C-alpha positions as semicolon CSV with decimal commas, in nm:
position;residue;x (nm);y (nm);z (nm)
1;X;6,015;8,685;9,434
2;X;6,367;8,646;9,303
3;X;6,407;8,395;9,022
4;X;6,667;8,185;9,204
5;X;6,448;8,151;9,518
6;X;6,111;8,073;9,360
7;X;5,990;7,716;9,322
8;X;6,039;7,562;8,982
9;X;5,727;7,476;8,784
10;X;5,723;7,182;8,546
11;X;5,761;7,429;8,257
12;X;6,073;7,576;8,416
13;X;6,223;7,233;8,478
14;X;6,170;7,150;8,110
15;X;6,325;7,478;7,994
16;X;6,628;7,441;8,222
17;X;6,669;7,079;8,108
18;X;6,655;7,187;7,745
19;X;6,919;7,451;7,814
20;X;7,141;7,172;7,948
21;X;7,078;6,979;7,628
22;X;7,175;7,289;7,430
23;X;7,509;7,292;7,614
24;X;7,573;6,933;7,507
25;X;7,446;6,982;7,151
26;X;7,655;7,298;7,109
27;X;7,967;7,111;7,211
28;X;7,889;6,825;6,973
29;X;7,821;7,058;6,679
30;X;8,172;7,202;6,713
31;X;8,339;6,871;6,806
32;X;8,550;6,873;6,488
33;X;8,734;7,177;6,625
34;X;8,938;7,061;6,928
35;X;8,854;7,264;7,239
36;X;8,639;7,514;7,052
37;X;8,294;7,493;7,206
38;X;8,011;7,722;7,320
39;X;7,979;7,558;7,661
40;X;8,181;7,824;7,844
41;X;7,985;8,101;7,673
42;X;7,649;7,947;7,760
43;X;7,752;7,870;8,119
44;X;7,841;8,237;8,166
45;X;7,515;8,354;8,007
46;X;7,307;8,108;8,210
47;X;7,477;8,220;8,533
48;X;7,420;8,588;8,460
49;X;7,055;8,540;8,363
50;X;6,951;8,268;8,611
51;X;7,185;8,296;8,908
52;X;7,185;7,971;9,109
53;X;6,935;7,815;8,873
54;X;7,213;7,799;8,615
55;X;7,333;7,491;8,802
56;X;7,036;7,293;8,667
57;X;7,136;7,312;8,298
58;X;7,504;7,283;8,391
59;X;7,452;6,953;8,569
60;X;7,216;6,825;8,299
61;X;7,509;6,886;8,064
62;X;7,752;6,708;8,299
63;X;7,512;6,413;8,328
64;X;7,484;6,389;7,948
65;X;7,862;6,399;7,913
66;X;7,897;6,116;8,165
67;X;7,617;5,910;8,006
68;X;7,766;5,941;7,657
69;X;8,140;5,924;7,734
70;X;8,135;5,725;8,056
71;X;8,289;5,799;8,393
72;X;8,658;5,860;8,441
73;X;8,887;6,094;8,630
74;X;8,784;6,386;8,406
75;X;8,426;6,339;8,528
76;X;8,528;6,459;8,872
77;X;8,658;6,786;8,732
78;X;8,333;6,848;8,544
79;X;8,155;6,850;8,879
80;X;8,337;7,170;8,979
81;X;8,492;7,348;8,679
82;X;8,160;7,464;8,532
83;X;8,033;7,571;8,873
84;X;8,348;7,779;8,920
85;X;8,291;7,954;8,586
86;X;7,924;8,008;8,669
87;X;8,014;8,153;9,009
88;X;8,267;8,396;8,866
89;X;8,024;8,501;8,591
90;X;7,751;8,555;8,850
91;X;7,984;8,772;9,059
92;X;8,056;8,981;8,747
93;X;7,692;8,985;8,629
94;X;7,679;9,365;8,630
95;X;7,966;9,394;8,382
96;X;7,858;9,539;8,047
97;X;8,192;9,516;7,865
98;X;8,203;9,270;7,575
99;X;8,580;9,267;7,610
100;X;8,551;9,189;7,982
101;X;8,332;8,884;7,913
102;X;8,568;8,773;7,637
103;X;8,867;8,803;7,873
104;X;8,685;8,599;8,139
105;X;8,596;8,329;7,885
106;X;8,950;8,323;7,746
107;X;9,108;8,309;8,091
108;X;8,880;8,020;8,183
109;X;8,982;7,835;7,864
110;X;9,347;7,888;7,949
111;X;9,296;7,769;8,309
112;X;9,072;7,477;8,213
113;X;9,352;7,220;8,196
114;X;9,497;7,330;8,530
115;X;9,154;7,309;8,694
116;X;9,097;6,965;8,543
117;X;9,439;6,845;8,658
118;X;9,339;6,865;9,026
119;X;9,186;6,514;9,044
120;X;9,510;6,376;8,900
121;X;9,686;6,486;9,219
122;X;9,502;6,210;9,403
123;X;9,590;5,950;9,141
124;X;9,953;6,024;9,064
125;X;10,067;6,312;9,283
126;X;10,218;6,641;9,166
127;X;10,436;6,503;8,886
128;X;10,144;6,327;8,719
129;X;9,907;6,623;8,753
130;X;10,171;6,867;8,629
131;X;10,270;6,653;8,330
132;X;9,903;6,600;8,240
133;X;9,840;6,976;8,254
134;X;10,156;7,071;8,058
135;X;10,078;6,813;7,787
136;X;9,737;6,977;7,740
137;X;9,859;7,338;7,723
138;X;9,832;7,358;7,341
139;X;9,465;7,262;7,372
140;X;9,416;7,515;7,651
141;X;9,556;7,787;7,426
142;X;9,309;7,691;7,152
143;X;9,034;7,675;7,416
144;X;9,132;8,025;7,532
145;X;9,120;8,167;7,178
146;X;8,791;7,997;7,092
147;X;8,625;8,108;7,416
148;X;8,753;8,463;7,372
149;X;8,622;8,492;7,015
150;X;8,284;8,334;7,090
151;X;8,225;8,549;7,398
152;X;8,339;8,867;7,226
153;X;8,086;8,819;6,948
154;X;7,802;8,628;7,116
155;X;7,787;8,699;7,490
156;X;7,583;9,020;7,472
157;X;7,331;8,902;7,210
158;X;7,286;8,567;7,387
159;X;7,234;8,742;7,720
160;X;6,973;8,977;7,575
161;X;6,792;8,694;7,394
162;X;6,787;8,458;7,691
163;X;6,674;8,735;7,924
164;X;6,389;8,834;7,692
165;X;6,275;8,475;7,631
166;X;6,298;8,388;8,000
167;X;6,089;8,693;8,093
168;X;5,827;8,593;7,836
169;X;5,785;8,247;7,987
170;X;5,804;8,375;8,344
171;X;6,129;8,203;8,437
172;X;6,271;8,539;8,549
173;X;6,110;8,873;8,629
């Protein structure tokens, strides 16, 4: 049975929950570097290895973010931006190019601010959303560079490691 269609055992729920905690911990470890974080890298790896089940650790991460930092307009964007990245990564799951994964990660980092500006349309219309996005462009550029570098170096080894470990515990075939 395919991994994303099988029922989750308690062991699998724990593992997927821990992977969500790793997303949060990875972001916190690099918090001193603005917009440099392994979240995008791990979301892509989780999506490629787990398919739809990647949504479990992603939303554990989102829940932790909201519990620690509270709810605000940015919280709305977290409900869809990571799912978008996971979906695109899943669609490209057959890609073997390190450079291709790095370009995807970098492009996502560059688009992150624009994607997160969408809820601001409802609050302040186009001018507010546009000004919010433009003000954050320097951070998006850093996000792009950080994502690109991390994915270029770490995507393939993380994918191999997570695949092997997940096969050993029976989370995937």
